[in-house]
Short mmCIF file of C-alpha atoms in Angstrom, two decimals:
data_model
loop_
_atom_site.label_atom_id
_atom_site.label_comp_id
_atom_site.label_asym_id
_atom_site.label_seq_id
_atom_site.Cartn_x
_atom_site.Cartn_y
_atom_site.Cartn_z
CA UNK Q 237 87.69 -68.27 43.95
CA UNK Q 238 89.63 -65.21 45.12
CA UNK Q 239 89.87 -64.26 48.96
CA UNK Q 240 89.02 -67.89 49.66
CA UNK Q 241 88.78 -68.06 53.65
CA UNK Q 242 87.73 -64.57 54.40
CA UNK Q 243 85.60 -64.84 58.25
CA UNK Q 244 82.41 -63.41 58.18
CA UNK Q 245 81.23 -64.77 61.62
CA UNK Q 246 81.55 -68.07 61.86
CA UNK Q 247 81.42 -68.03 57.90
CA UNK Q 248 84.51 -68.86 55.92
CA UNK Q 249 83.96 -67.92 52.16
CA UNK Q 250 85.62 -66.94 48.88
CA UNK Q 251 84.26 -63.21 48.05
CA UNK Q 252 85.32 -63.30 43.91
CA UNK Q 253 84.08 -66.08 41.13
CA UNK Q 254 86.11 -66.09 38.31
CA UNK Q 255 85.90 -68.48 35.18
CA UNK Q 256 88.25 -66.17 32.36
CA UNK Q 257 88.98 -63.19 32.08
CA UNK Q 258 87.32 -63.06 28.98
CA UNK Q 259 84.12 -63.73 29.74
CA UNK Q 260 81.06 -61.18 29.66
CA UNK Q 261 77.81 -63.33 30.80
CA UNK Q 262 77.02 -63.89 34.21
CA UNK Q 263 74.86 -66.95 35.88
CA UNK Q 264 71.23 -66.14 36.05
CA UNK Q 265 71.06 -66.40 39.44
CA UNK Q 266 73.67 -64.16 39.87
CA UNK Q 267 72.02 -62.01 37.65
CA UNK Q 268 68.49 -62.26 39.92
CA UNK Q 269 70.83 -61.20 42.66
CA UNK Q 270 72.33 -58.00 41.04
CA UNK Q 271 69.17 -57.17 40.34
CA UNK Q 272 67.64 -57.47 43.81
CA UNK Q 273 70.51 -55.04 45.21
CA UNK Q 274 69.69 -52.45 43.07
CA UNK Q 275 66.32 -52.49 43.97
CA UNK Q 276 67.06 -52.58 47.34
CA UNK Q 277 69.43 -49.53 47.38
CA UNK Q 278 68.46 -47.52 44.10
CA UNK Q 279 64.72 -48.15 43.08
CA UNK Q 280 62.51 -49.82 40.66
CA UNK Q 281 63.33 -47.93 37.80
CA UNK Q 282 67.00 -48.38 37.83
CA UNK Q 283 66.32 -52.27 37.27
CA UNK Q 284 65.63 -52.99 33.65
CA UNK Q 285 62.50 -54.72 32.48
CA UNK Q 286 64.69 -58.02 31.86
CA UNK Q 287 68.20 -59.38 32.73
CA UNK Q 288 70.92 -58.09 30.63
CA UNK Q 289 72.74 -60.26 28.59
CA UNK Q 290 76.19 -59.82 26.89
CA UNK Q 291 78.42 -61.54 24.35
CA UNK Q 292 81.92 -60.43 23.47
CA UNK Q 293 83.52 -57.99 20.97
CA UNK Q 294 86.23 -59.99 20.94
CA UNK Q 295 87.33 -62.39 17.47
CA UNK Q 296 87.48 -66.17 18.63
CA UNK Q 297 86.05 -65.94 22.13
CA UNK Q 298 84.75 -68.74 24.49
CA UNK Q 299 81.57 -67.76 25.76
CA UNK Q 300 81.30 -71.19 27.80
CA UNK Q 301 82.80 -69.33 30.40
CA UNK Q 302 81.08 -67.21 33.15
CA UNK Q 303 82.83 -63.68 33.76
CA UNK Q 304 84.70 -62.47 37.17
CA UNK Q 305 81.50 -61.13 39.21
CA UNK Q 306 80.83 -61.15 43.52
CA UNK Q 307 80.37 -65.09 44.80
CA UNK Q 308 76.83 -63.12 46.51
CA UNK Q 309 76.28 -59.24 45.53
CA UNK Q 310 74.35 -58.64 48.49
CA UNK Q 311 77.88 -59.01 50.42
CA UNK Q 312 78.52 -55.00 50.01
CA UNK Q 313 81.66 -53.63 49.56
CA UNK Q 314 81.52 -51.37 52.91
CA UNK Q 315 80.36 -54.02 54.48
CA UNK Q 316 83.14 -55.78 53.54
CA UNK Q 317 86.05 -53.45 54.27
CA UNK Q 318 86.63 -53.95 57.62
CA UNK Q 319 87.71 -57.80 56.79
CA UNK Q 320 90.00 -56.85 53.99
CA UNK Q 321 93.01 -55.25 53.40
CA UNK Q 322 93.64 -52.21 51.08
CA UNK Q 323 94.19 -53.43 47.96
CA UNK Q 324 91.45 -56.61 48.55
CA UNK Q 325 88.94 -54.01 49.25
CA UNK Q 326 89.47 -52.11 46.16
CA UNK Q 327 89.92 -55.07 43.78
CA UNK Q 328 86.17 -56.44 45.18
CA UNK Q 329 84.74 -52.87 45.21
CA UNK Q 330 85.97 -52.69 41.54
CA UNK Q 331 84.54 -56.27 40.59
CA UNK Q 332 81.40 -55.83 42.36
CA UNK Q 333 80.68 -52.12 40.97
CA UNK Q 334 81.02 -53.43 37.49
CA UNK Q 335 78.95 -56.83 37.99
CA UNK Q 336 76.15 -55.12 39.82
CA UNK Q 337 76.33 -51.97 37.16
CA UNK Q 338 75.93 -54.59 34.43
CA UNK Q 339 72.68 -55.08 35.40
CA UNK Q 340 71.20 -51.49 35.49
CA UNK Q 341 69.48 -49.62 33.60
CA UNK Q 342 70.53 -47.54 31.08
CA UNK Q 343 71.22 -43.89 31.67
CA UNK Q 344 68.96 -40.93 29.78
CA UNK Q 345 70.61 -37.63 28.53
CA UNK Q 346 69.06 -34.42 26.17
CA UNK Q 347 71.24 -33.30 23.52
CA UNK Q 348 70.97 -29.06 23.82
CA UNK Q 349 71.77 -26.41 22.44
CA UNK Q 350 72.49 -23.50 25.26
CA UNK Q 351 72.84 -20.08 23.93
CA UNK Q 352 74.43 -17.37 26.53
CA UNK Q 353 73.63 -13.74 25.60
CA UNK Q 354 75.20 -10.82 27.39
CA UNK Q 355 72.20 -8.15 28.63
CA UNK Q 356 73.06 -5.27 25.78
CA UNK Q 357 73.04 -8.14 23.15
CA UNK Q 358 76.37 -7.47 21.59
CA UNK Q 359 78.12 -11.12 22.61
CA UNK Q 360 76.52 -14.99 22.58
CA UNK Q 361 78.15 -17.85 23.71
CA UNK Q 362 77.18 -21.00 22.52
CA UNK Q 363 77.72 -24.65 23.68
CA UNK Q 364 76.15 -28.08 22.84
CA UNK Q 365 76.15 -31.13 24.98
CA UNK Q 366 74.16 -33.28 26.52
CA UNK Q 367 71.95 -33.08 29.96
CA UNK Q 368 71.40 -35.93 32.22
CA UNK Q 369 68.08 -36.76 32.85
CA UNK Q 370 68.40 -40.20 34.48
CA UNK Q 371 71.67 -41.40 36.12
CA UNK Q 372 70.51 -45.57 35.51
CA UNK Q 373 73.78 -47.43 36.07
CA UNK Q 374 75.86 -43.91 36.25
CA UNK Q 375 74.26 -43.92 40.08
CA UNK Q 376 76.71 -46.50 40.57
CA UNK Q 377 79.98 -46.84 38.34
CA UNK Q 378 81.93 -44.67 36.10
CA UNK Q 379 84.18 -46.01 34.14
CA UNK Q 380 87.56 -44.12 33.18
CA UNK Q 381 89.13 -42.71 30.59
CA UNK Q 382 92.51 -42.88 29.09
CA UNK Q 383 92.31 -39.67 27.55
CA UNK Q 384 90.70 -36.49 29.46
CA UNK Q 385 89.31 -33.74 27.50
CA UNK Q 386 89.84 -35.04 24.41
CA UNK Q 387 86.05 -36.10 23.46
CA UNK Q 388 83.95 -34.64 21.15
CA UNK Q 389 82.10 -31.07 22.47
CA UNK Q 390 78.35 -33.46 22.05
CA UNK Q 391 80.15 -36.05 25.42
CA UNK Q 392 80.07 -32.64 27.21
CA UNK Q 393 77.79 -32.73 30.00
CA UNK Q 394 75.75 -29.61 31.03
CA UNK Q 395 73.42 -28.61 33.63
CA UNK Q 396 70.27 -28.44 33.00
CA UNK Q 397 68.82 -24.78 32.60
CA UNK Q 398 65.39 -23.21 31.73
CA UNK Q 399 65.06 -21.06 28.78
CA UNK Q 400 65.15 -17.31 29.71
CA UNK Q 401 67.21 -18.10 33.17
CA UNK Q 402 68.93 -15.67 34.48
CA UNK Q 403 73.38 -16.54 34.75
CA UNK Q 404 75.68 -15.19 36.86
CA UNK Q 405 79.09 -14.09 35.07
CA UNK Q 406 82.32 -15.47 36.77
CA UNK Q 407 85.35 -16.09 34.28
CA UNK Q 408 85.91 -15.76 30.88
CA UNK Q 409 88.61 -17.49 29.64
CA UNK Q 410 89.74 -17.29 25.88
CA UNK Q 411 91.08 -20.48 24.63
CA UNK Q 412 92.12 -21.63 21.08
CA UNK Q 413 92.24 -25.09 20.63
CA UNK Q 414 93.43 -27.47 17.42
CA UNK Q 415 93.10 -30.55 16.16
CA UNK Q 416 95.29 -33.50 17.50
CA UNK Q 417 96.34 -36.27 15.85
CA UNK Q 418 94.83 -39.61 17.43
CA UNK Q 419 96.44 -40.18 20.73
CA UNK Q 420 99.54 -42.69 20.46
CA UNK Q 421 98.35 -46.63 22.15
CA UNK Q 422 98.28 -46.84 26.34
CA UNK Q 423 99.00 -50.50 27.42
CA UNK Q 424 94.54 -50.65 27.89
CA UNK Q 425 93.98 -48.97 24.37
CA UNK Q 426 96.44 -51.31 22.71
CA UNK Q 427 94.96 -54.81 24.78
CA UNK Q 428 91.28 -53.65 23.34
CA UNK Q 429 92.42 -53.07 19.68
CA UNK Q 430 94.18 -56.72 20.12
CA UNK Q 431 90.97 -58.07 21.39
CA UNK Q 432 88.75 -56.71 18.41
CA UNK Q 433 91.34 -57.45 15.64
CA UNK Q 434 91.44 -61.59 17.49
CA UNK Q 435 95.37 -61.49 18.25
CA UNK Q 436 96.43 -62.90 21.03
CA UNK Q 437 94.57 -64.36 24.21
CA UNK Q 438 94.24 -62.79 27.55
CA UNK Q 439 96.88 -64.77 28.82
CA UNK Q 440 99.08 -63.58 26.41
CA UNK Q 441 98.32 -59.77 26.27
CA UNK Q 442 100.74 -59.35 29.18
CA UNK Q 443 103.84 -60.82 27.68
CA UNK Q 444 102.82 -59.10 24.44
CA UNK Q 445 103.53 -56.04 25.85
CA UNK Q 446 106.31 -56.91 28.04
CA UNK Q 447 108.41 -57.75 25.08
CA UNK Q 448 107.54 -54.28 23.25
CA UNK Q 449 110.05 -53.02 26.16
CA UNK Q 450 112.22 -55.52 27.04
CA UNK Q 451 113.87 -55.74 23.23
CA UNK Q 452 113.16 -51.80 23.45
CA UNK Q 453 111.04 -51.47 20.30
CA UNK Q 454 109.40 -48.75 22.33
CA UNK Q 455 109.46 -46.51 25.29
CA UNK Q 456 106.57 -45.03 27.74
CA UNK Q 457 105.96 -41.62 27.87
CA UNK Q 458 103.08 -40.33 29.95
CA UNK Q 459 102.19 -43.92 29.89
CA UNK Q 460 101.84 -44.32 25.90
CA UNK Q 461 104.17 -46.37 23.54
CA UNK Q 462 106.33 -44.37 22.05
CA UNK Q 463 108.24 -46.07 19.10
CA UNK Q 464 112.29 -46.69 18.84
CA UNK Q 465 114.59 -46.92 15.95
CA UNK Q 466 114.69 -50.95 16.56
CA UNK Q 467 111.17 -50.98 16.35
CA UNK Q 468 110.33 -49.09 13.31
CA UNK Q 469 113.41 -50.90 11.62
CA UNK Q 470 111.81 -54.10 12.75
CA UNK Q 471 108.56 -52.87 11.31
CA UNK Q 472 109.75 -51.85 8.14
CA UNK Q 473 111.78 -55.01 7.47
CA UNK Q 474 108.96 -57.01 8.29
CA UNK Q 475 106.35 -55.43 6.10
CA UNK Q 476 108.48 -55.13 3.67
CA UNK Q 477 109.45 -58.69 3.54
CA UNK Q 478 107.20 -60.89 5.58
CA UNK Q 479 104.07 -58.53 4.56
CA UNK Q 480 102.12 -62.25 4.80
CA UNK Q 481 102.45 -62.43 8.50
CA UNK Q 482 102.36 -58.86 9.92
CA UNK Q 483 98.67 -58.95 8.47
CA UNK Q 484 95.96 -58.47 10.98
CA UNK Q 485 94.14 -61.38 9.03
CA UNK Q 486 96.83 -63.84 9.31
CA UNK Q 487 97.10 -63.89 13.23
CA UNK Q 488 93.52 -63.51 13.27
CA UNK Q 489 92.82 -66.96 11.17
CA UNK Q 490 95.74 -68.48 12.99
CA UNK Q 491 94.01 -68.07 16.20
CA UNK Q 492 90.66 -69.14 14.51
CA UNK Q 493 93.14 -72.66 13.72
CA UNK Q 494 94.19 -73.30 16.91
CA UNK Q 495 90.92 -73.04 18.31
CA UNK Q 496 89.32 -75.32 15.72
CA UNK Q 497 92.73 -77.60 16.31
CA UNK Q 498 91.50 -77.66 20.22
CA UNK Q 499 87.67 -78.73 19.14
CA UNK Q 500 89.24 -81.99 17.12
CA UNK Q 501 87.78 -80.36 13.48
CA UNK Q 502 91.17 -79.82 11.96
CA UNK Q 503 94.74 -81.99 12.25
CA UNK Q 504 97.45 -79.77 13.98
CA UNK Q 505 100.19 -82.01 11.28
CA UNK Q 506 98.01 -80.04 8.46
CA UNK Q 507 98.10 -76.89 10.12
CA UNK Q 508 101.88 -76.71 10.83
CA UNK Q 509 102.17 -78.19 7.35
CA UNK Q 510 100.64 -75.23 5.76
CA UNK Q 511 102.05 -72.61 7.79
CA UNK Q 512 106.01 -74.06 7.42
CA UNK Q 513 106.02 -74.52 3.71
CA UNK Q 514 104.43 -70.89 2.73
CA UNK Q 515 106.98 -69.85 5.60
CA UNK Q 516 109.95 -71.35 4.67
CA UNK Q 517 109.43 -70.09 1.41
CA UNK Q 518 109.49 -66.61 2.26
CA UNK Q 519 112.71 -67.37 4.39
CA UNK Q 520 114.42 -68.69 1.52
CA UNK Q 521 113.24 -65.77 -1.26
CA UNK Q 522 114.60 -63.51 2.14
CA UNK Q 523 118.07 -65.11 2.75
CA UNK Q 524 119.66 -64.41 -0.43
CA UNK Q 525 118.72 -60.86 -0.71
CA UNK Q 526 121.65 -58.67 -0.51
CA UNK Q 527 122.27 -55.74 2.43
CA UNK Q 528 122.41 -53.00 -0.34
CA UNK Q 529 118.70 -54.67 -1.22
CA UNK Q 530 117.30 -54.75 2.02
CA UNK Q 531 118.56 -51.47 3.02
CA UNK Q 532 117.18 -49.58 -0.26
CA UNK Q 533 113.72 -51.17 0.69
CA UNK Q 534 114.02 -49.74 4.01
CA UNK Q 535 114.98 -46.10 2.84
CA UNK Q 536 111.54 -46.47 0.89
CA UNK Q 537 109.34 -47.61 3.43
CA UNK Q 538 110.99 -45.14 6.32
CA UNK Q 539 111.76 -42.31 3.81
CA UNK Q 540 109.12 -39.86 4.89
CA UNK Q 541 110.13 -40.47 8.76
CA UNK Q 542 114.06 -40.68 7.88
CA UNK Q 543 114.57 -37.85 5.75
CA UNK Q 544 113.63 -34.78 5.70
CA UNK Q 545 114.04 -31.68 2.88
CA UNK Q 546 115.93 -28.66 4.14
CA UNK Q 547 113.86 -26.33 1.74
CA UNK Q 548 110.15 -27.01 0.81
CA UNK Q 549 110.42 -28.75 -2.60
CA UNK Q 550 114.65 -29.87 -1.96
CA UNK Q 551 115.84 -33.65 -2.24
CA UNK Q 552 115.11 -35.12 1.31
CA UNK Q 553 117.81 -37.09 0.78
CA UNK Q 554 120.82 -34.93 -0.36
CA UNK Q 555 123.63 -34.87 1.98
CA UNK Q 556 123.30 -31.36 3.74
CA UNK Q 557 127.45 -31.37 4.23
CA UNK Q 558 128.98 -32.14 0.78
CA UNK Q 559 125.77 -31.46 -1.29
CA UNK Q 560 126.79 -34.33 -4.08
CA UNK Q 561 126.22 -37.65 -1.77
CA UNK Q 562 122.93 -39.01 -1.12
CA UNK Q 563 121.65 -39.71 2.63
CA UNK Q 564 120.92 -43.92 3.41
CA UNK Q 565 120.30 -45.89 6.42
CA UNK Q 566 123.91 -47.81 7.39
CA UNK Q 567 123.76 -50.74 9.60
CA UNK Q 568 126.55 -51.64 11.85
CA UNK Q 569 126.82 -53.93 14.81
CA UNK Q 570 125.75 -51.09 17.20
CA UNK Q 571 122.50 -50.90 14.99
CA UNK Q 572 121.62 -48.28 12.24
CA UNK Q 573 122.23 -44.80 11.38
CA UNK Q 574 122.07 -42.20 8.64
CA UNK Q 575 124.81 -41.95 6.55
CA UNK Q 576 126.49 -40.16 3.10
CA UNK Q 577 126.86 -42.42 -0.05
CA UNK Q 578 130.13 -40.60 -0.74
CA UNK Q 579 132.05 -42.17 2.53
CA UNK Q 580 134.81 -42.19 3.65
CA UNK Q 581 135.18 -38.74 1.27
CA UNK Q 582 132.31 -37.48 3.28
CA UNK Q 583 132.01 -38.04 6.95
CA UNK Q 584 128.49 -36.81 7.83
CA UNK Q 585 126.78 -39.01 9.85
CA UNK Q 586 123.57 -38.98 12.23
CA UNK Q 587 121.13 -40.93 14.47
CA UNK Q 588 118.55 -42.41 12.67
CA UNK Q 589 115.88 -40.51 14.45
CA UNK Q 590 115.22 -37.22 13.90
CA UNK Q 591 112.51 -34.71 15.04
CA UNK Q 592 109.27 -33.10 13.33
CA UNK Q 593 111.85 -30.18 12.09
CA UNK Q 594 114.25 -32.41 10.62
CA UNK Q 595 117.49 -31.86 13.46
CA UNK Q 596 118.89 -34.46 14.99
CA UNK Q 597 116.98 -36.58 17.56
CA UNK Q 598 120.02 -36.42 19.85
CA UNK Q 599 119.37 -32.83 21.21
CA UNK Q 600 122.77 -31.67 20.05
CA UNK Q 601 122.99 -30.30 16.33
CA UNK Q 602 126.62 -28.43 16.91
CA UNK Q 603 128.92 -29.50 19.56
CA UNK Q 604 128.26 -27.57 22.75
CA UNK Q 605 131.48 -25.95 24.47
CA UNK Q 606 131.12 -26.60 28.48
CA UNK Q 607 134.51 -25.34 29.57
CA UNK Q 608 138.24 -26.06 29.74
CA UNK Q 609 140.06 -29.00 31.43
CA UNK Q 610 142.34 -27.06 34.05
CA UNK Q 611 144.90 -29.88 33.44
CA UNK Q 612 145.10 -30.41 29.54
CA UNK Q 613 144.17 -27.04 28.66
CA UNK Q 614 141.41 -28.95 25.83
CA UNK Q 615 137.94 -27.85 25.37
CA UNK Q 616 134.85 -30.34 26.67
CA UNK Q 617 132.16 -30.33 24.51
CA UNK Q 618 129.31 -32.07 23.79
CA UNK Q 619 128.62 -33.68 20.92
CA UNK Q 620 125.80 -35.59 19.02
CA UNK Q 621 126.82 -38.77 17.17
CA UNK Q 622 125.42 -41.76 15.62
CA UNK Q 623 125.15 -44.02 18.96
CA UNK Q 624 123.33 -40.67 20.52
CA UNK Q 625 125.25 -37.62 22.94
CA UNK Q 626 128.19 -37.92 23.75
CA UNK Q 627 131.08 -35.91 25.79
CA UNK Q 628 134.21 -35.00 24.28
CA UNK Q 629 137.79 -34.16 25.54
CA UNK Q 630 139.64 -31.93 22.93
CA UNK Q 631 140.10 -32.89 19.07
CA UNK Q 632 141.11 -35.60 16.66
CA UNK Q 633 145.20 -35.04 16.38
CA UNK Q 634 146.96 -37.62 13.36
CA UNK Q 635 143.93 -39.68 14.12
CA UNK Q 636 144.47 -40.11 17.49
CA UNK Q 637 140.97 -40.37 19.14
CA UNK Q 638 140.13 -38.11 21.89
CA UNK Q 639 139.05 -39.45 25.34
CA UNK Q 640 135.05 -39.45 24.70
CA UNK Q 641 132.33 -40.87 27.11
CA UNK Q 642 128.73 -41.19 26.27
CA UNK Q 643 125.88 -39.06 27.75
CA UNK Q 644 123.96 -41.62 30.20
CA UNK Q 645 120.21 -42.80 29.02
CA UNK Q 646 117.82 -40.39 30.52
CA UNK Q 647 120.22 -37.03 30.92
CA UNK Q 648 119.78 -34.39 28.68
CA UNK Q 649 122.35 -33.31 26.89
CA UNK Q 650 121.66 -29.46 26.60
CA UNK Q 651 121.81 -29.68 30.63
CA UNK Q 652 124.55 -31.30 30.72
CA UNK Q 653 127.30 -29.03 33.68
CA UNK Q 654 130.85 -28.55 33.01
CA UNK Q 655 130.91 -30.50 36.32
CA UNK Q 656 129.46 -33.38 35.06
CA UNK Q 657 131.07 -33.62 31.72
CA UNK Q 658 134.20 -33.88 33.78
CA UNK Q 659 132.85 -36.56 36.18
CA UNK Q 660 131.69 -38.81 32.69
CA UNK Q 661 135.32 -38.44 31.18
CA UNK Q 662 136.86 -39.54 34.25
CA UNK Q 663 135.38 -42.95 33.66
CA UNK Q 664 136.19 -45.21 34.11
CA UNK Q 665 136.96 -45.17 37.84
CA UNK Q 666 139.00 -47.46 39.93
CA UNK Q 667 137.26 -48.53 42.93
CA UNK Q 668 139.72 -50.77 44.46
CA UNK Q 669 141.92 -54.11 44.80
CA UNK Q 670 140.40 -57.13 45.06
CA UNK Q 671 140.74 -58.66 48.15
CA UNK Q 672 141.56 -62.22 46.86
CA UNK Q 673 142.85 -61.56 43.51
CA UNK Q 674 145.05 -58.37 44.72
CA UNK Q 675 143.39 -57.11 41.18
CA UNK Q 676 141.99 -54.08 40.53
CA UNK Q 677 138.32 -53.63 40.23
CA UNK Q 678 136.65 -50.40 37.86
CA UNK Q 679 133.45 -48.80 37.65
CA UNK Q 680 132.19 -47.18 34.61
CA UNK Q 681 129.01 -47.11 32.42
CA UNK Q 682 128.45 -49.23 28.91
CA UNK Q 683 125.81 -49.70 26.79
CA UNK Q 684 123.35 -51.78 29.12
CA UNK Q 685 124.19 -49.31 32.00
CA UNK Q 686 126.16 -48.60 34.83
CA UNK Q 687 128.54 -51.48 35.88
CA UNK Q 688 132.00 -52.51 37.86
CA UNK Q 689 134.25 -55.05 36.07
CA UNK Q 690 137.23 -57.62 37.73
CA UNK Q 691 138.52 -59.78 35.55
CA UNK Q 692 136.35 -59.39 32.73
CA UNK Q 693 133.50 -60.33 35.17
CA UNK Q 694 130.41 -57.46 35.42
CA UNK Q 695 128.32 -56.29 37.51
CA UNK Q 696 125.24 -54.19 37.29
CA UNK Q 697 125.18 -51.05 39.52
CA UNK Q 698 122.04 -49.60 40.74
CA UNK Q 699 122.42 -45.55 39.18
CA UNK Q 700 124.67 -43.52 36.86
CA UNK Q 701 125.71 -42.06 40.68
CA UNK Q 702 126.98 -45.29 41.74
CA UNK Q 703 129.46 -45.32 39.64
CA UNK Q 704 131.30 -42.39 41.30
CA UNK Q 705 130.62 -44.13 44.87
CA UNK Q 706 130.46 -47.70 45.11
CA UNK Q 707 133.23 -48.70 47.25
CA UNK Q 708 135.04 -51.83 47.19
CA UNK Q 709 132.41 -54.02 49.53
CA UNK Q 710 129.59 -53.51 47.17
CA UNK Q 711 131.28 -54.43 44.47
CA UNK Q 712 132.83 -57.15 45.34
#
């Protein structure tokens, strides 16, 4: 029970009964009670003839269990508001909206056809959707949607108007739409497809997704999963060698295992037998491929996404710069890139991502003068390179590197200020001396992010902008 020793009077209860998360059937008195309610505060016709009951979607459920509902329905939720706090009220509003709901009836539409002619008869507009003719459990609870505006013109809903009626013109808008591609997985979207294909458990949805970010195989955007380069290299190298175990039917039966493992029909020894020795197999066959092998099965499988033709009809893969070499994914310890077969001769080199037109995923296709360095008299530019943006202080002289400092995450380097390029190549920055070594302490920002250093000990910083402040208290 949730909210367990909530007063109501002289009456100390739990407000929320919950068995698994999982679950979709309710008790039947709790059922009866639902019922009652609705009667009560709707009418006779939104209760159904008989008690609805539900069984899972999902691959491998327990039904056993009874499903989060109210402890009593007829405990209202504005009754109960003044004896919770904000977020209580809304999690029991929610729960008690969607138990009581459950047991409604069903709502009633009219498909139609409405036809809108002007008076003179030279224009008609035409739209088709449906009408609501009973709200049933829609009188109650809506549920949302990931994705607005995006249905199908028949889910639009339309008043309901009498043939011949008379319309009053307001705005006319002219809008030209196209199709869209299916919309990219939200963390709900991606939990329900889990559910129907039987990976994972409930329990385990959350760390599911928690590791899609933390080893940054993807990133959110408007709060869908966007793919990295780790992840589709991941992907790739995994369906293209462990094809076996990326299968939605392998996790699936696993899961079907364990649970018959749990019940005492199968041994868990035979199980684990089954799965190492197919396994191990595929480790071996795996472990003395060569990098040239792996990496010519990954140019296959990411080809279409990798490369990209400059003319329609060109090799994707010839090397735009010296024309002869041939473009292939390079691995280093940083990760991968795109590369020329005919290195070191040819030096062209880019991120592995790249956009819809082919350019260079890092935003910067030529480098970018921003100004001149008042005390060197060199040019800063900005520059894309294989690790991403990056800022650069003059040229390569009898290969003497140039002082260079990378673009932070998140900053874009077309906006990048003269100003700011200057800031980035002052790094890194001392902040101070020690007070008990008498050593000196620096700020500046690495791969993982902005960070001060002593002694080859680090310390994470807060923002890119705290690298040009922190004094010598906060980072000590």
């Amino acid at each position: 029970k949730l909210y367990e020793g909530i007063d109501l009077g002289g009456e100390t209860v739990g407000l929320i009964t919950y068995m698994r998360t999982d679950g979709v059937n309710m008790a039947d008195q709790a059922m009866t009670a639902c019922r009652d309610v609705v009667t009560a505060r709707f009418s006779s016709r939104h209760v159904p003839e008989a008690p609805r009951y539900y069984k899972s979607k999902a691959k491998n459920a327990q039904e056993a269990h009874e499903a989060i509902r109210p402890t009593d329905p007829a405990r209202l939720p504005d009754d109960m508001a003044r004896r919770l706090n904000d977020d209580q009220r809304k999690l029991y509003e929610l729960i008690w909206k969607r138990a009581v709901a459950s047991q409604m009836a069903a709502a009633q539409f009219k498909r139609t056809t409405i036809d809108i002619g002007s008076p003179d008869g030279q224009i008609t507009l035409r739209i088709t959707g449906s009408v609501l003719t009973f709200d049933g459990f829609l009188a109650l609870y809506q549920e949302g949607r990931d994705d607005n505006g995006n249905g199908d013109d028949d889910d639009k809903r339309l008043p309901d108007v009498a043939k011949g009626a008379d319309l009053t013109r307001t705005l006319v808008t002219a809008d030209q739409h196209f199709t869209e591609p299916p919309p990219r997985f939200s963390e709900a979207s991606l939990v329900k497809k889990l559910e129907e294909l039987g990976i994972g458990r409930p329990s385990t949805y959350a760390s599911i997704l928690s590791v899609l970010r933390d080893r940054e195989y993807v990133h959110m955007d408007q709060k869908r999963f966007m793919p990295e380069d780790k992840g589709r290299l991941v992907t790739a190298f995994l369906e293209g060698f462990f094809e076996r175990y990326v299968q939605y039917d392998f996790t699936a039966e696993l899961e079907e295992k364990l649970d018959r493992i749990s019940n005492g029909e199968i041994g868990w020894k035979t199980v684990m037998k089954e799965f190492w020795d197919d396994f191990n197999a595929a480790v071996a066959e795996t472990a003395d491929l060569r990098t040239t092998q792996v990496l010519d099965a990954l140019n296959e499988i990411l080809g279409p996404y990798v490369f990209h033709a400059e003319e329609p009809g060109a090799d994707p893969r010839a090397c735009p710069k010296c024309e002869d070499g041939q473009l292939s994914l390079k691995v280093v310890r940083f990760g991968a890139f795109v590369g020329c077969s005919r290195y070191p001769d040819c030096k062209m080199t880019r991120k592995l991502s790249v956009s819809a037109n082919g350019e260079d995923a890092n935003g910067v296709d030529e480098p970018k003068v921003l100004g001149t360095d008042p005390e060197t008299g060199l040019e800063v530019t900005v520059r894309g390179g294989r690790f991403g943006p990056y800022i650069q202080l003059g040229e390569m002289e009898k290969k003497k590197k140039p002082k260079r400092s990378s673009v932070p995450k998140g900053e874009d380097p077309q906006e990048i200020t003269f100003e700011r390029a200057q800031m980035l190549l002052s790094l890194p920055r001392e902040v101070g001396t020690h007070p008990e070594s008498g050593k000196k302490i620096t700020a500046a920002i690495g791969r993982y992010g902005p960070y001060v250093c002593h002694e080859g000990k680090y310390g994470r910083l807060d923002g890119i902008d705290e690298v040009f402040t922190v004094g010598v208290n906060r980072a000590v």
